[in-house]
XYZ file of C-alpha atoms in Angstrom:
369
model
C 23.280 30.830 -15.233
C 19.876 30.109 -16.194
C 17.689 27.467 -14.607
C 18.129 23.840 -15.972
C 15.541 22.736 -18.511
C 16.133 18.879 -19.307
C 13.646 18.619 -21.932
C 14.178 21.649 -23.568
C 10.282 22.616 -23.113
C 9.228 25.599 -24.304
C 12.384 25.614 -27.432
C 12.040 25.061 -31.090
C 14.616 24.248 -33.260
C 14.960 25.471 -36.983
C 17.382 23.583 -39.220
C 18.805 25.714 -42.478
C 21.472 23.556 -42.637
C 21.018 21.982 -46.216
C 19.353 24.730 -47.889
C 20.764 25.882 -51.592
C 21.196 28.611 -52.895
C 22.156 32.305 -52.074
C 24.092 33.185 -49.896
C 26.530 31.142 -50.309
C 27.373 28.823 -47.460
C 29.494 25.309 -47.709
C 26.749 23.040 -49.050
C 27.294 19.904 -46.869
C 25.005 16.962 -46.361
C 21.450 17.879 -44.617
C 20.881 16.258 -41.419
C 19.280 12.703 -41.745
C 16.164 11.731 -39.786
C 18.186 9.384 -37.288
C 20.433 12.631 -36.251
C 16.793 14.216 -35.221
C 16.152 11.345 -33.694
C 19.033 11.763 -31.303
C 17.700 15.027 -30.355
C 14.454 13.927 -29.609
C 15.566 11.320 -27.539
C 17.856 13.570 -25.775
C 15.395 16.918 -25.253
C 11.681 15.460 -25.454
C 9.805 18.564 -25.484
C 12.220 20.460 -28.435
C 10.131 21.046 -31.040
C 12.408 20.698 -34.565
C 11.628 22.053 -37.998
C 14.447 20.186 -40.696
C 13.957 22.313 -43.616
C 15.400 20.946 -46.711
C 15.012 20.643 -50.338
C 14.285 23.955 -51.258
C 16.293 27.598 -51.596
C 15.824 30.466 -48.722
C 13.788 33.560 -49.714
C 11.929 31.317 -52.429
C 8.121 30.738 -52.690
C 8.990 27.087 -52.501
C 10.483 27.885 -48.968
C 7.530 30.020 -48.128
C 5.027 27.174 -48.618
C 7.101 24.557 -46.876
C 7.651 27.305 -43.968
C 5.530 29.975 -43.812
C 6.736 33.284 -41.742
C 4.248 32.421 -38.917
C 6.342 29.811 -37.831
C 9.090 31.537 -37.120
C 7.016 33.525 -34.179
C 8.141 30.517 -31.647
C 11.474 29.451 -33.119
C 14.165 30.249 -30.343
C 17.426 28.761 -32.121
C 18.445 28.241 -35.394
C 21.430 26.254 -36.881
C 22.175 27.879 -40.539
C 24.792 28.945 -43.101
C 24.200 32.346 -44.067
C 20.428 32.787 -43.940
C 18.718 34.437 -41.184
C 15.330 35.927 -40.648
C 14.765 39.348 -39.815
C 14.162 40.071 -36.151
C 10.486 40.979 -36.462
C 9.849 37.416 -38.077
C 11.355 35.582 -34.838
C 11.231 37.503 -32.144
C 11.656 34.845 -29.443
C 14.882 33.593 -31.143
C 17.510 33.328 -28.517
C 20.772 31.357 -30.310
C 22.242 30.937 -34.028
C 24.614 28.620 -34.463
C 26.868 28.808 -37.541
C 28.156 25.834 -39.745
C 31.305 27.797 -39.657
C 34.047 29.395 -37.734
C 34.205 33.030 -39.528
C 31.215 35.119 -37.882
C 32.348 37.971 -40.052
C 29.989 37.706 -42.655
C 26.705 37.597 -40.466
C 28.138 40.885 -37.777
C 25.752 43.524 -39.580
C 22.617 41.306 -39.916
C 20.070 43.297 -38.241
C 19.418 40.057 -35.996
C 23.010 40.377 -34.422
C 23.003 44.073 -34.343
C 19.508 44.719 -32.585
C 18.760 41.845 -30.661
C 20.409 39.827 -27.947
C 20.427 36.567 -29.886
C 23.838 34.527 -28.860
C 25.911 33.670 -32.055
C 27.627 30.740 -31.629
C 30.161 29.497 -34.512
C 31.717 25.986 -35.300
C 34.849 26.252 -33.951
C 36.186 23.190 -33.391
C 35.318 20.976 -36.188
C 37.915 22.324 -38.306
C 41.199 21.694 -36.796
C 41.718 18.065 -37.577
C 41.723 18.426 -41.330
C 42.916 22.057 -41.980
C 45.982 21.181 -39.681
C 46.684 17.699 -42.014
C 46.301 20.546 -45.046
C 48.943 22.666 -43.590
C 51.104 19.644 -42.916
C 50.743 18.196 -46.179
C 51.250 21.482 -47.960
C 54.444 22.210 -45.657
C 55.868 19.173 -46.250
C 55.062 18.795 -49.889
C 57.150 21.904 -50.442
C 59.706 21.036 -48.060
C 59.895 17.406 -49.936
C 59.491 18.886 -53.154
C 56.728 16.364 -54.043
C 55.414 18.797 -56.675
C 58.269 18.763 -58.646
C 58.625 15.175 -58.521
C 55.008 14.806 -59.408
C 56.095 16.358 -62.472
C 59.196 14.668 -63.100
C 56.804 11.489 -62.828
C 54.437 12.797 -65.672
C 57.386 12.747 -67.783
C 58.813 9.852 -66.799
C 62.116 10.747 -65.758
C 63.897 9.358 -62.648
C 65.674 12.441 -61.555
C 67.074 14.036 -58.023
C 66.491 17.176 -56.904
C 68.891 19.287 -54.681
C 70.649 17.728 -51.719
C 67.494 16.226 -50.069
C 65.006 18.074 -47.981
C 65.352 19.695 -44.366
C 63.478 17.477 -41.946
C 61.296 19.484 -38.935
C 63.004 18.469 -36.099
C 64.072 21.646 -33.762
C 62.203 24.008 -36.484
C 60.062 26.278 -35.077
C 56.514 26.962 -35.851
C 54.751 30.205 -35.217
C 50.967 30.293 -35.183
C 48.817 33.633 -35.236
C 45.863 32.771 -33.788
C 45.645 30.214 -31.410
C 42.294 28.978 -31.335
C 40.946 25.627 -32.286
C 42.892 25.283 -35.831
C 45.521 26.872 -34.717
C 46.331 24.475 -31.542
C 45.219 21.527 -33.727
C 48.168 22.611 -35.722
C 50.335 22.558 -32.948
C 49.489 18.984 -31.963
C 50.572 18.248 -34.955
C 53.766 19.894 -35.625
C 54.806 18.923 -32.316
C 54.763 15.301 -33.041
C 57.308 16.499 -35.876
C 60.004 17.494 -33.333
C 58.964 21.229 -33.799
C 58.684 23.745 -31.494
C 55.775 25.841 -30.841
C 55.613 29.832 -30.719
C 51.744 30.960 -30.177
C 50.582 34.604 -31.028
C 46.985 35.384 -29.948
C 45.024 38.652 -30.630
C 44.747 39.322 -27.076
C 47.088 38.801 -24.130
C 47.321 35.053 -22.389
C 49.862 35.912 -19.874
C 48.453 33.132 -17.116
C 48.127 29.544 -17.363
C 44.219 29.957 -16.908
C 43.668 32.056 -19.650
C 45.496 29.969 -22.088
C 43.252 27.333 -21.755
C 40.010 26.859 -24.355
C 37.111 25.589 -23.505
C 35.230 25.860 -26.867
C 34.392 22.675 -28.265
C 37.102 20.524 -29.584
C 36.988 17.210 -31.251
C 37.618 14.442 -28.652
C 41.201 13.917 -28.366
C 42.499 16.523 -30.735
C 43.753 20.514 -29.909
C 45.493 21.854 -27.340
C 42.388 22.947 -24.969
C 45.272 23.345 -21.977
C 47.463 25.436 -23.853
C 50.243 23.244 -22.680
C 52.075 22.654 -26.470
C 53.718 26.355 -26.780
C 56.886 27.091 -25.806
C 56.606 30.642 -25.768
C 53.310 32.894 -26.259
C 53.119 36.188 -28.030
C 50.133 38.696 -28.268
C 49.462 40.656 -31.348
C 47.317 43.302 -29.400
C 50.336 46.017 -30.555
C 52.118 45.909 -33.687
C 55.297 45.876 -30.967
C 54.138 42.808 -29.597
C 53.098 41.198 -33.210
C 56.816 42.391 -34.414
C 58.586 40.401 -31.611
C 57.017 37.008 -32.469
C 57.645 37.577 -36.142
C 61.239 38.170 -35.185
C 61.198 34.980 -33.063
C 63.256 32.750 -35.464
C 60.578 31.239 -37.168
C 60.793 28.563 -40.041
C 56.962 28.140 -40.947
C 54.260 30.951 -40.134
C 50.370 29.757 -40.013
C 47.725 32.383 -40.087
C 44.832 30.979 -38.402
C 43.030 34.319 -37.086
C 39.718 35.543 -37.735
C 38.917 38.295 -40.095
C 38.095 41.436 -38.476
C 38.878 45.461 -38.853
C 41.813 44.680 -36.590
C 43.100 41.512 -38.629
C 42.212 42.958 -42.132
C 46.135 43.529 -43.752
C 47.815 42.321 -40.513
C 50.596 41.008 -42.631
C 52.195 43.347 -44.990
C 55.454 44.785 -46.442
C 56.828 45.384 -43.099
C 56.020 42.366 -41.570
C 57.377 40.199 -44.638
C 60.468 41.809 -44.143
C 60.992 40.876 -40.711
C 60.503 36.789 -41.615
C 63.207 37.513 -44.044
C 65.844 36.181 -41.523
C 65.206 32.700 -41.696
C 63.072 33.199 -45.262
C 59.681 31.795 -43.242
C 57.527 29.762 -44.903
C 53.827 31.248 -44.978
C 50.669 28.848 -44.621
C 47.370 31.055 -44.734
C 44.301 29.048 -43.661
C 42.682 32.132 -41.953
C 41.198 34.683 -45.039
C 43.351 36.445 -47.557
C 42.225 39.645 -46.794
C 44.839 39.206 -43.307
C 47.795 39.305 -45.917
C 48.492 42.103 -48.622
C 48.564 40.051 -51.566
C 50.704 42.333 -53.658
C 53.351 42.841 -50.554
C 53.294 38.712 -50.427
C 53.813 38.285 -54.611
C 56.732 40.675 -53.785
C 58.308 38.795 -50.726
C 58.077 35.673 -52.562
C 59.863 36.967 -55.885
C 62.401 38.994 -54.210
C 63.502 35.560 -51.989
C 62.415 37.334 -48.890
C 60.266 34.314 -47.807
C 60.986 31.316 -49.193
C 57.206 30.352 -50.599
C 53.620 29.987 -49.201
C 50.604 27.520 -49.427
C 47.159 29.728 -49.735
C 43.921 28.234 -49.224
C 41.857 31.366 -49.230
C 43.276 34.344 -51.430
C 42.119 37.951 -51.861
C 40.273 38.380 -53.918
C 38.452 35.181 -53.702
C 37.982 33.509 -55.822
C 41.406 34.218 -57.344
C 40.647 35.341 -60.897
C 41.952 33.762 -64.108
C 45.495 35.356 -64.852
C 46.029 37.189 -61.515
C 49.512 36.973 -61.103
C 49.653 34.781 -57.776
C 48.807 32.006 -59.888
C 52.458 32.303 -61.679
C 54.035 33.301 -58.593
C 56.926 30.771 -57.614
C 57.005 28.775 -54.727
C 53.365 29.247 -53.937
C 50.624 26.320 -53.656
C 47.061 27.353 -53.978
C 44.012 25.422 -53.376
C 40.089 26.645 -53.448
C 39.427 27.386 -49.930
C 39.157 23.451 -49.356
C 41.029 23.336 -46.441
C 38.257 22.580 -44.051
C 36.055 20.349 -45.877
C 35.782 17.201 -44.526
C 32.999 14.355 -45.070
C 32.084 14.113 -41.613
C 31.648 18.323 -41.615
C 28.236 17.968 -41.509
C 27.858 15.237 -38.277
C 30.525 17.722 -36.549
C 27.808 20.821 -36.990
C 25.412 18.655 -35.819
C 28.210 17.615 -32.520
C 28.721 21.192 -31.981
C 24.780 21.889 -31.987
C 24.231 19.023 -29.632
C 26.983 20.211 -27.392
C 25.468 23.457 -27.199
C 21.931 22.309 -26.449
C 23.198 19.554 -23.429
C 24.747 23.028 -22.086
C 21.617 25.009 -22.199
C 19.469 22.044 -20.681
C 21.681 22.210 -17.645
C 21.153 26.345 -17.807
C 24.903 26.421 -18.411
C 26.426 28.958 -20.687
C 26.759 28.379 -24.566
C 29.882 27.332 -25.807
C 31.390 28.796 -28.923
C 30.239 32.281 -28.374
C 30.961 34.865 -31.066
C 32.067 38.421 -29.287
C 29.893 40.988 -31.199
C 32.382 43.693 -30.875
C 35.858 41.944 -31.676
C 33.967 39.544 -34.392
C 35.212 36.173 -32.866
């Protein structure tokens, strides 16, 4: 705990959110001036540098924000762009605009300093949950096939109708902000929720989540799952996969421990119910070749993939032509209000900082999430 600093005197916020060019980031809108005014009204002594209209690492950037401007910077909100530790010796807090921090963990500013790294977990749950339910129901109700028939002006009924979701079982691997909102939506459809976390959560208190969440969303108290599992061991992961899942949603961060966590052995465990797989995590958490083989061999009934390995998925890749697979180009987290939600996470943490409280959404630099 730190001493309260209601006006954030002595702090300087550098906003790199609207930068263009490499390194690749989500190109959402810049923070407009009325948002900056909100912060100024809340924290009268906070200095703010809102850098926009230039490309990181260029002469234009240097002209607008020379290196000496970093010397008194204490807070930065960014996608991937970061100064060196020498440029920003007083930096205390980095707010990134996405949930996954794996792309930053080897940066010297992370590995060589005590700067706190916070992600934007909590701002993606609503739109990603809608993507998961939309693709799953599209598959279940054969909407893609009916759309094809419509384009051919054909009135033709397929099969015996859809299997509805009431009483079906959804397994969510990774019960963070995204997983909790997925649970909330599928619970409303009448499904049974099984949650699996990377660390054991054996008590009601441990199942709560105090990271940022869009108001009225998610499952902050961890009350929706009827069963909890832990993937801290292969045995625990396999117990979860064998728990009778009709759909498996992958919502885990990419770390050295989760890379390839779903392989051939795990896919075979899902064959009893021919589980549908939805991946909104990272492509590398599942073995792509094993997934293709499992779908083609009818071990699983299909998959919805917003992320792939490799990514972008090259032209002609076998996955494009694999049956019963829905692929979108890493868009499930996109939203017209994305920038505003990043701003709300930042504002939420600045309030906590001004109150002397621990920051929310802090990334463990060892585990990577």
